[in-house]
Coordinates of N, CA and C and ligand atoms in Angstrom, one line a residue:
X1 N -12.5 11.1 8.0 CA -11.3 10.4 8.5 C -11.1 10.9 10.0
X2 N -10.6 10.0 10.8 CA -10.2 10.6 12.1 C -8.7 11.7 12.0
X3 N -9.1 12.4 13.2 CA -8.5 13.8 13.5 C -7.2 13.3 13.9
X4 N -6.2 14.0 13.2 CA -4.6 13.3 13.2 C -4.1 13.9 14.7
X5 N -4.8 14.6 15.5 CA -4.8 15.1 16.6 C -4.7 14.1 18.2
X6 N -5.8 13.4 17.5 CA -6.7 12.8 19.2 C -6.2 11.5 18.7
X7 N -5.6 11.2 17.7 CA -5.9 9.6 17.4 C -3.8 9.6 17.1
X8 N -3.3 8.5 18.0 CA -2.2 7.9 17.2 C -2.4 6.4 15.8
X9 N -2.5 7.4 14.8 CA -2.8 6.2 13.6 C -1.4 6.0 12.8
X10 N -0.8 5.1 13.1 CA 0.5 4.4 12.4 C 0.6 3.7 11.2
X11 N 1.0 4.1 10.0 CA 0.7 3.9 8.2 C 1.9 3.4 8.3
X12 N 2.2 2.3 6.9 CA 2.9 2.2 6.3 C 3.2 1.9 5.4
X13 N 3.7 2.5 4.1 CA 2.8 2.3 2.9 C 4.4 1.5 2.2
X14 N 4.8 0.7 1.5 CA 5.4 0.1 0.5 C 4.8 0.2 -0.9
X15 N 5.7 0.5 -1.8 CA 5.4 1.0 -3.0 C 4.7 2.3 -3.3
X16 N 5.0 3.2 -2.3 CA 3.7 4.4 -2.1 C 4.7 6.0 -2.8
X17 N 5.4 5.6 -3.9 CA 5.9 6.7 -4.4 C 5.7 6.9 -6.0
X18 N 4.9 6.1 -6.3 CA 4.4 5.7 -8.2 C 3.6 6.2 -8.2
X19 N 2.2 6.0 -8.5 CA 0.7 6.1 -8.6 C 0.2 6.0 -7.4
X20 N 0.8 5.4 -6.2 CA 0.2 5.7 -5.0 C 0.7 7.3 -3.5
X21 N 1.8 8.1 -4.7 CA 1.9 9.1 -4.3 C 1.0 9.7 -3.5
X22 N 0.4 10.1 -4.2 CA -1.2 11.5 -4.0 C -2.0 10.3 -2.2
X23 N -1.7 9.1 -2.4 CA -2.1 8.0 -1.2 C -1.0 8.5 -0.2
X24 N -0.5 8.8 -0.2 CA 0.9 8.8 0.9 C 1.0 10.2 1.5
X25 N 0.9 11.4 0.2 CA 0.4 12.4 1.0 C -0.5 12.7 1.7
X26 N -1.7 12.0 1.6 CA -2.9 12.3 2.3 C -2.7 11.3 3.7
X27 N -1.7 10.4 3.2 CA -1.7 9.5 4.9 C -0.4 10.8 5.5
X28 N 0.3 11.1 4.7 CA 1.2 11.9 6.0 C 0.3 13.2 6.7
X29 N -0.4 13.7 6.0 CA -1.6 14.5 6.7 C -2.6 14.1 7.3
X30 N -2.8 13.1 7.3 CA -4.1 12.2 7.8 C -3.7 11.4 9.6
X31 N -2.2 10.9 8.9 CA -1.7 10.2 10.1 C -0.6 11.0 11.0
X32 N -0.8 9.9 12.3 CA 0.6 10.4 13.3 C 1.4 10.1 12.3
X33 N 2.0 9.2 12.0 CA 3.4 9.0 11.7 C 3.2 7.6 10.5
X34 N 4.0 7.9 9.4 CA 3.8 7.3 8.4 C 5.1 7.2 8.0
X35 N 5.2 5.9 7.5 CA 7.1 5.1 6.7 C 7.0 4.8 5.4
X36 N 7.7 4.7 4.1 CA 7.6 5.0 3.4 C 8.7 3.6 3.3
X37 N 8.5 2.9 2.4 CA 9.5 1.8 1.9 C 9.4 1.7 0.1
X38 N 10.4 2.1 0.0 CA 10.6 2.2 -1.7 C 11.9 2.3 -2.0
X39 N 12.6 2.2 -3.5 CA 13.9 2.8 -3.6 C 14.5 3.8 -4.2
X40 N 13.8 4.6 -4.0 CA 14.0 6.4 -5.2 C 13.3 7.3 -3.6
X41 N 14.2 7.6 -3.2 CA 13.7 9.0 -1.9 C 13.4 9.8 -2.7
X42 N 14.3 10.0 -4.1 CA 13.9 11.7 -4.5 C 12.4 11.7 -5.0
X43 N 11.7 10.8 -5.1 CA 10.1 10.2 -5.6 C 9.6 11.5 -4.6
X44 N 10.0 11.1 -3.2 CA 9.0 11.8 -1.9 C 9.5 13.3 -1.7
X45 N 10.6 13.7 -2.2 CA 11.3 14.3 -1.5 C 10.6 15.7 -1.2
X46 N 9.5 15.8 -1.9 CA 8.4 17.1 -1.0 C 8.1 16.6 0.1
X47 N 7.9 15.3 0.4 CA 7.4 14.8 2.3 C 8.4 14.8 2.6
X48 N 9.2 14.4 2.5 CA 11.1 14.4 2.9 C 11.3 15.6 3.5
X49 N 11.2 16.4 3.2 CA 11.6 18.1 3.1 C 10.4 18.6 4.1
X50 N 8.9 18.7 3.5 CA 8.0 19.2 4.2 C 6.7 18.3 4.7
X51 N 6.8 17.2 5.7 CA 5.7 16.5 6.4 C 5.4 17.1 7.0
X52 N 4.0 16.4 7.3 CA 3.0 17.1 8.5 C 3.3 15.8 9.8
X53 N 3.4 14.9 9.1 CA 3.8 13.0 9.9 C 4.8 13.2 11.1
X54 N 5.0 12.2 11.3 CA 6.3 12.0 12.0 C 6.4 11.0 10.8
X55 N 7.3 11.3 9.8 CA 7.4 10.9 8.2 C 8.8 10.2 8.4
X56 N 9.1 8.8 7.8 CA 10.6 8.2 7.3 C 10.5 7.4 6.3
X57 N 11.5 7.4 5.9 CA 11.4 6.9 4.5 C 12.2 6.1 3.9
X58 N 11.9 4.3 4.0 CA 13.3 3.3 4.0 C 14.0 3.0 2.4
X59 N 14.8 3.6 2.4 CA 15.4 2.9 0.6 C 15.8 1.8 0.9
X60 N 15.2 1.2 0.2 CA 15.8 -0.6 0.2 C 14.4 -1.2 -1.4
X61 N 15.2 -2.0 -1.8 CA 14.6 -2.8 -2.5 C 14.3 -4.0 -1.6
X62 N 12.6 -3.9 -2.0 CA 12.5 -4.9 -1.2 C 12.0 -6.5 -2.0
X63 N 13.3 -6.5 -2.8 CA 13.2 -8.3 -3.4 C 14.5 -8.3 -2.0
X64 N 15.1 -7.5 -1.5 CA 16.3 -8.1 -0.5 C 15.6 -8.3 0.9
X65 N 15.3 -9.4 0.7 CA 14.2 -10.4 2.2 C 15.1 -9.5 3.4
X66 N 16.5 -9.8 3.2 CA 17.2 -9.5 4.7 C 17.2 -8.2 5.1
X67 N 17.4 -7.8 4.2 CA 17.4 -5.9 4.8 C 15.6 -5.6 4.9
X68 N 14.7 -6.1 4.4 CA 13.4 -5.3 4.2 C 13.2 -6.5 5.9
X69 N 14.0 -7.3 6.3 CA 13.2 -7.6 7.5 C 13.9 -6.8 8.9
X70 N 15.4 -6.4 8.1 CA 15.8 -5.4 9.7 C 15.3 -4.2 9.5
X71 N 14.6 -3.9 8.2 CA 14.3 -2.5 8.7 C 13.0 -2.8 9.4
X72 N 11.8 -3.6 9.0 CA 10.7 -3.9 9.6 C 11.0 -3.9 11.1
X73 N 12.2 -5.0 11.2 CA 12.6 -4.6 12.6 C 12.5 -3.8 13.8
X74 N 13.1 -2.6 12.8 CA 13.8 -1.4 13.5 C 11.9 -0.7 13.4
X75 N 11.3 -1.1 12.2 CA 10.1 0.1 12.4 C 9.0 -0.3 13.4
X76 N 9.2 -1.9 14.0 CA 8.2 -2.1 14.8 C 9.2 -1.9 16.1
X77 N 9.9 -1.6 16.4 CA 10.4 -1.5 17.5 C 10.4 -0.2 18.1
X78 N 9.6 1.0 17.2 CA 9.9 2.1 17.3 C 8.3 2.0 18.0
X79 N 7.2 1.7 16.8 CA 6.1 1.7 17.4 C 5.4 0.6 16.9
X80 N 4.0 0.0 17.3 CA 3.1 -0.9 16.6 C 2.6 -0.1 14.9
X81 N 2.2 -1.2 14.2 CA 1.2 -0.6 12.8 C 0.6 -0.8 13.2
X82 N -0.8 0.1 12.5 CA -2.1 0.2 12.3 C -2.4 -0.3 10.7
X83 N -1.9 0.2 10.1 CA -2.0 -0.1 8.9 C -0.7 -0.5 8.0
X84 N -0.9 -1.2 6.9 CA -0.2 -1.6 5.9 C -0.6 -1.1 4.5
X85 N -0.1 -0.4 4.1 CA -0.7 -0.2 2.6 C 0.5 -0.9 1.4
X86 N -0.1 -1.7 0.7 CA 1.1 -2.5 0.0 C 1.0 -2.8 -1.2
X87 N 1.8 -2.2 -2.5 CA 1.9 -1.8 -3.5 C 3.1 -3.0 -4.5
X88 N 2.8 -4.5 -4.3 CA 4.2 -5.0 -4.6 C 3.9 -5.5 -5.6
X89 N 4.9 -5.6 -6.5 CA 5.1 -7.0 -7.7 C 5.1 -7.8 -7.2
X90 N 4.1 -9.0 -6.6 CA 4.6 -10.3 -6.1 C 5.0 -11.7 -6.9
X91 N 4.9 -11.1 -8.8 CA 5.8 -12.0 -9.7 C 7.3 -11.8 -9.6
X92 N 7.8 -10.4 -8.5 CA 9.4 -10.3 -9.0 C 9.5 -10.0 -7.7
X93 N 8.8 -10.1 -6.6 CA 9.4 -9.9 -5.1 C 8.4 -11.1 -4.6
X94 N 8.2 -12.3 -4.7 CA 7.4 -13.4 -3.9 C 6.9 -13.5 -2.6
X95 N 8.5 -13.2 -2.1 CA 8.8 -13.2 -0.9 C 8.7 -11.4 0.2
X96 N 8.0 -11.0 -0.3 CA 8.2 -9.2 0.0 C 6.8 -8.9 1.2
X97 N 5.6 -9.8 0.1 CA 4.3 -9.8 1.3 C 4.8 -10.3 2.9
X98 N 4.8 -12.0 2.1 CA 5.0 -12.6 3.4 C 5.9 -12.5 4.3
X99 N 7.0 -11.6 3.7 CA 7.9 -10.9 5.1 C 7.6 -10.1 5.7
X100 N 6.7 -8.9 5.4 CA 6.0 -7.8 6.4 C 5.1 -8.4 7.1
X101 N 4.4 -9.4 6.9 CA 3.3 -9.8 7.5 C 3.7 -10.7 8.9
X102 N 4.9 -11.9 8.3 CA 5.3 -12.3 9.3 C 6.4 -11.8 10.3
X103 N 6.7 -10.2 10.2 CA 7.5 -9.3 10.9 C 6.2 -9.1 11.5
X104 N 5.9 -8.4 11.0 CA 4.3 -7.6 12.3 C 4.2 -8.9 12.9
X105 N 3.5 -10.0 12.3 CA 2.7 -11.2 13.2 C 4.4 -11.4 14.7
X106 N 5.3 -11.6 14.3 CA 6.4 -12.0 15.4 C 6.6 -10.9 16.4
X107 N 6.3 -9.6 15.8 CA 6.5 -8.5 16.6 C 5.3 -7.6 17.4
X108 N 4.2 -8.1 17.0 CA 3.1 -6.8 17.8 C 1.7 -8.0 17.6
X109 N 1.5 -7.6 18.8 CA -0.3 -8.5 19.1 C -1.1 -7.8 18.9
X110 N -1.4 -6.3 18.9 CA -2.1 -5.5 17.9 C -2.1 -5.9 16.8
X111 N -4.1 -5.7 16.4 CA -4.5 -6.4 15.3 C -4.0 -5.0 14.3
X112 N -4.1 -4.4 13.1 CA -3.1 -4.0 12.0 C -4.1 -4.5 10.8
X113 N -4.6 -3.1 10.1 CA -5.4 -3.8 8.7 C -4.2 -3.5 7.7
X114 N -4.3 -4.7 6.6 CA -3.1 -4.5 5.5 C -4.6 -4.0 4.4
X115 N -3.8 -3.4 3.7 CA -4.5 -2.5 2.1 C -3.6 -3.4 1.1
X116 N -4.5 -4.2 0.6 CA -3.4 -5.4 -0.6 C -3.8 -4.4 -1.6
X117 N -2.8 -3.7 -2.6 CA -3.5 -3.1 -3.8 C -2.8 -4.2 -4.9
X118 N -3.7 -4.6 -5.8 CA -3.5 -5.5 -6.4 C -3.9 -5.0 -7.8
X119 N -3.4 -5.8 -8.9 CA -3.6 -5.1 -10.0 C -4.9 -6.3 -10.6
X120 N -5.3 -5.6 -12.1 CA -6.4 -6.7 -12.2 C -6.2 -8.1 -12.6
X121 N -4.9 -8.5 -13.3 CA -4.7 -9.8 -13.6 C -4.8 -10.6 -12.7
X122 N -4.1 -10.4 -11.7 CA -3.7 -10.9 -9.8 C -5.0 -10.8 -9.5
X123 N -5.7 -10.3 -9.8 CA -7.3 -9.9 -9.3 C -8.1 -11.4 -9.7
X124 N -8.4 -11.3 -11.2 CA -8.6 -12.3 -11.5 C -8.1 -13.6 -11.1
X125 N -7.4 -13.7 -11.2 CA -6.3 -15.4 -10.6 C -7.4 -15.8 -9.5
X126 N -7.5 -14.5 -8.4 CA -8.1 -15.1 -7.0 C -7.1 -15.7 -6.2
X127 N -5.9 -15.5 -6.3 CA -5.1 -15.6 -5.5 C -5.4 -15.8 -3.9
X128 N -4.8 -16.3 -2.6 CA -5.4 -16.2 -1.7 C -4.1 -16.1 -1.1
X129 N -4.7 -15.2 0.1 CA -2.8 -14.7 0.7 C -3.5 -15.1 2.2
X130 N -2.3 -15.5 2.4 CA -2.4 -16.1 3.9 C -1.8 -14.8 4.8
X131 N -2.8 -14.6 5.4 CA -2.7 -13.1 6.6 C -2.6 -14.0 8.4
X132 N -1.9 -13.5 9.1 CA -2.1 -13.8 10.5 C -3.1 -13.3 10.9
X133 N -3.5 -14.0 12.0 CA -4.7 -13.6 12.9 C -4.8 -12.3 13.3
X134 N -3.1 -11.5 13.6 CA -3.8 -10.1 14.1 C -3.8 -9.4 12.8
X135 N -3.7 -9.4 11.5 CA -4.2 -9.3 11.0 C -5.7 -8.7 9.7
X136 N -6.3 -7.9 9.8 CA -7.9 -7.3 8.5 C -7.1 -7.1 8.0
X137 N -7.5 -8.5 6.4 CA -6.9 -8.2 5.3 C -7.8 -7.1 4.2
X138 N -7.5 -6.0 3.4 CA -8.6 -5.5 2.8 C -7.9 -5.6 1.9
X139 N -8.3 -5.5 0.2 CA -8.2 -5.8 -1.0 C -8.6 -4.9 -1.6
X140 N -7.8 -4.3 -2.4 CA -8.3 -3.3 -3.2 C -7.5 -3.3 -4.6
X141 N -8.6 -4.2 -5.6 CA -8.5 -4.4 -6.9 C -8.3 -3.2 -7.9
X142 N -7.0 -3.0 -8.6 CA -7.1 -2.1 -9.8 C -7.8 -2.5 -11.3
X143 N -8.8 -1.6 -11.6 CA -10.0 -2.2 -12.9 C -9.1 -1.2 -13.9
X144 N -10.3 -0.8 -14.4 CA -10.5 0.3 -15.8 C -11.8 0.7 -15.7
X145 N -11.2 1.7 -17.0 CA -12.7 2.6 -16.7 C -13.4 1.8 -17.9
X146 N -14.5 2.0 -17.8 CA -15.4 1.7 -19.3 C -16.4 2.0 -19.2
X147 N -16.8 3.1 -20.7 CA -18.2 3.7 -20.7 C -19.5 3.4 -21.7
X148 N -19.4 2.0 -21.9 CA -19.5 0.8 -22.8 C -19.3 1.1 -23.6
X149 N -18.4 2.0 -24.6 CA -17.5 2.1 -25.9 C -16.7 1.9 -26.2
X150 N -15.7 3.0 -24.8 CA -14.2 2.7 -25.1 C -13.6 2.5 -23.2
X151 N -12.6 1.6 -23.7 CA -12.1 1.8 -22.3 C -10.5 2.2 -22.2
X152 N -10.0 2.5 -21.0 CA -8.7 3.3 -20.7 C -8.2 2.6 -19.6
X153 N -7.1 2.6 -19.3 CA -6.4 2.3 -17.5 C -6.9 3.6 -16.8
X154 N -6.8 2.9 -15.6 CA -6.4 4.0 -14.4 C -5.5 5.4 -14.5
X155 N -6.0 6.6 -14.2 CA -5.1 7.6 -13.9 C -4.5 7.1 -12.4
X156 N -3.2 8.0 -12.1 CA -2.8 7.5 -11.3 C -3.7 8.1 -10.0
X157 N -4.3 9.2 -10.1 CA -4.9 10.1 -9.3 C -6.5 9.6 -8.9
X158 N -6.7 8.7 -9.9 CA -7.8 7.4 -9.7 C -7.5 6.8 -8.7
X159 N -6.0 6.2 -9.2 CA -5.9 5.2 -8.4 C -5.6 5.5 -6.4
X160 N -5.0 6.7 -6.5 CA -4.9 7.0 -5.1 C -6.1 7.6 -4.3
X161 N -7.0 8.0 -5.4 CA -8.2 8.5 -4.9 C -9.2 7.3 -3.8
X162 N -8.9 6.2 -4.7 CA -10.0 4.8 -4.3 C -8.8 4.3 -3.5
X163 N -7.6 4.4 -3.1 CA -7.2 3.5 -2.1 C -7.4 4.4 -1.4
X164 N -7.9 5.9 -1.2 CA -8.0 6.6 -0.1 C -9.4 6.3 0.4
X165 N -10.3 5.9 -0.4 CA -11.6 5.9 -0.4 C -12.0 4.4 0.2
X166 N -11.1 3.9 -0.1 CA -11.1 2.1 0.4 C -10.3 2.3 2.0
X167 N -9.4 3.1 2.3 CA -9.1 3.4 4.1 C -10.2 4.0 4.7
X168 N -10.9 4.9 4.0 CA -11.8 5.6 4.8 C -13.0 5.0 5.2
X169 N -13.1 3.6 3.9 CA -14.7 2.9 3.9 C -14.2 1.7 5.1
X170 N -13.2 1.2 5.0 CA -12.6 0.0 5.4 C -12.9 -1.0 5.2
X171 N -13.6 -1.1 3.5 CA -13.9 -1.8 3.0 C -13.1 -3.1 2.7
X172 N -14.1 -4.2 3.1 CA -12.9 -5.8 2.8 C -12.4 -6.1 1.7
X173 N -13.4 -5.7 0.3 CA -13.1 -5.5 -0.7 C -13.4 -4.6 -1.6
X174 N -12.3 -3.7 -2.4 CA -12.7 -2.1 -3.3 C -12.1 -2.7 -4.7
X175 N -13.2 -2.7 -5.6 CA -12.4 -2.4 -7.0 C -12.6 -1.0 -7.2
X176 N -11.4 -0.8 -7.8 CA -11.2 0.4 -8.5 C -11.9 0.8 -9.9
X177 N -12.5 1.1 -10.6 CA -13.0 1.1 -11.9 C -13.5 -0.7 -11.9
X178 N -13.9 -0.7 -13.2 CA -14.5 -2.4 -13.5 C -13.3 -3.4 -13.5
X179 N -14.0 -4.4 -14.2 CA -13.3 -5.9 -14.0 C -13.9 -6.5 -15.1
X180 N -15.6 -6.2 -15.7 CA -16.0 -6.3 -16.5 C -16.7 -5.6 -17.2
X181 N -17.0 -6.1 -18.9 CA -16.5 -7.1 -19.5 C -14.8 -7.5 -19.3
X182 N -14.6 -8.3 -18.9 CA -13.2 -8.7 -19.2 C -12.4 -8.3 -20.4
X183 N -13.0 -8.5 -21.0 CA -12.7 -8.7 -22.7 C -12.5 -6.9 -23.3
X184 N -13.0 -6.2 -22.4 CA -13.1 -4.7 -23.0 C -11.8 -4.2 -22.3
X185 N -11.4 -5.0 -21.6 CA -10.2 -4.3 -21.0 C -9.3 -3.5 -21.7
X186 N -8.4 -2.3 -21.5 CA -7.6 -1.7 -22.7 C -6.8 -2.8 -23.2
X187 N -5.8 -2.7 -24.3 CA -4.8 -3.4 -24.7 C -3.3 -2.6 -24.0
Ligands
NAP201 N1 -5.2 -1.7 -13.7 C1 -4.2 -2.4 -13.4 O1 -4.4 -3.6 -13.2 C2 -2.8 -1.9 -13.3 C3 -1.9 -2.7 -12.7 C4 -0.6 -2.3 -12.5 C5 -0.2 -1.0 -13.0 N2 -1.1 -0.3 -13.6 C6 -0.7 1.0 -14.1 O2 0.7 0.9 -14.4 C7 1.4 2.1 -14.1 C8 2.6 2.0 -13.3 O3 2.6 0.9 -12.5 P1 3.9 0.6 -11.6 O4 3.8 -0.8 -11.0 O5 5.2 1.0 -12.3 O6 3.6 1.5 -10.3 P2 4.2 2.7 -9.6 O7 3.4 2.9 -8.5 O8 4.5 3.8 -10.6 O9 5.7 2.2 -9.1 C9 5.8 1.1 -8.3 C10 6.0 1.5 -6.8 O10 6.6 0.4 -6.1 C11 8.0 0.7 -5.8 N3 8.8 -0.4 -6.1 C12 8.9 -1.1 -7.3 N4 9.8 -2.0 -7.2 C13 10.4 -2.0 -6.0 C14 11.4 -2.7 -5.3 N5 12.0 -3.7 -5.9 N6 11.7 -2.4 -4.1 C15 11.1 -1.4 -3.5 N7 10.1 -0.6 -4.0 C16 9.8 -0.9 -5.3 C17 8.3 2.0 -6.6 O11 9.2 2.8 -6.0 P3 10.7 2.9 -6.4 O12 10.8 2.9 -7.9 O13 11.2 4.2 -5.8 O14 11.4 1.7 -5.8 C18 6.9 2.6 -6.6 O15 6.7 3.3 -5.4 C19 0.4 3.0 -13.4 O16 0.1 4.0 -14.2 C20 -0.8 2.1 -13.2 O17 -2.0 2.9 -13.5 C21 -2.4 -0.7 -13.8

């Protein structure tokens, strides 16, 4: 990964305090300066307390369009993104993608790759997200493991492992564990 030294690399991770924790620490060590949008602070409150970043951390639920677009506001005004890492329900926030996206797109002409972490049902659908031009969408599908016997979900330390492994590849598309057989998937 580039040296958090020589390089201003600007993260932003939504949903990055669940299973994408262990992802968030490595971006506040990794990166200049990383934001954190979720609604439990005390999730981070080791980065809170001790970053290496220029580290902030927005509480807001973001099913509330209006507040998650003044804070976007306030965070592209501070500096451009480089990145997006985005961790959402988009059955119970719809509207949560397409407002970060179209904040960046209104605010900064710097191109910005988003990290869609998607789970596997949403995987399957094939869903298609409409990204702006400035824009690299990358996708990074959550599978399961299977050792053609038995299979399991994701650890969460899996799963932050491969979204770290999918920034570093910049890969257009990462699954995480399989997708198939379909049918082996855990219950
Ligand atoms: N293989 C698969 O397809 C798959 C798919 C999904 C989940 N899983 C498994 O399911 C488990 C838990 O999944 P989870 O979705 O509960 O993930 P999680 O990563 O534990 O929590 C969701 C993340 O999104 C944030 N968030 C949720 N709702 C929010 C809202 N309205 N506004 C702002 N931030 C919000 C949460 O922070 P706050 O709570 O602080 O807001 C947290 O950071 C994991 O163990 C994972 O392995 C597997």
């Amino acid at each position: 990964m580039r040296s958090r030294v020589s390089e201003s690399i600007l993260g932003r991770v939504i949903g990055g305090t669940g299973m994408l924790l262990e992802t968030t620490g490595w971006l506040d060590e990794s990166f200049e300066r990383v934001s954190v949008i979720s609604r439990d602070q005390l999730k981070v409150r080791g980065l809170v307390e001790n970053h290496k970043s220029d580290f902030t951390f927005y509480e807001i639920n973001y099913r509330d369009t209006e507040k998650l677009t003044n804070i976007l506001k306030q965070i592209l005004t501070r500096a451009p993104i480089d990145y997006v890492i985005a961790w959402i329900h988009s059955g119970k926030a719809p509207e949560a993608l397409p407002t970060v996206l179209n904040e960046v797109e209104q605010n900064q002409h710097r191109s910005f790759r988003l990290f869609h972490v998607k789970g596997s049902a949403h995987a399957i659908k094939k869903e298609t997200v409409l990204v702006p031009a400035n824009c690299l969408y990358r996708e990074v599908i959550l599978g399961f493991q299977y050792d053609g016997t038995n299979s399991r979900w994701l650890t969460h330390s899996e799963i932050s492992k491969g979204v770290i492994a999918a920034i570093q590849e910049d890969a257009e598309s990462t699954t995480i564990g399989v997708l198939s057989p379909w049918e082996k998937r855990p219950s």
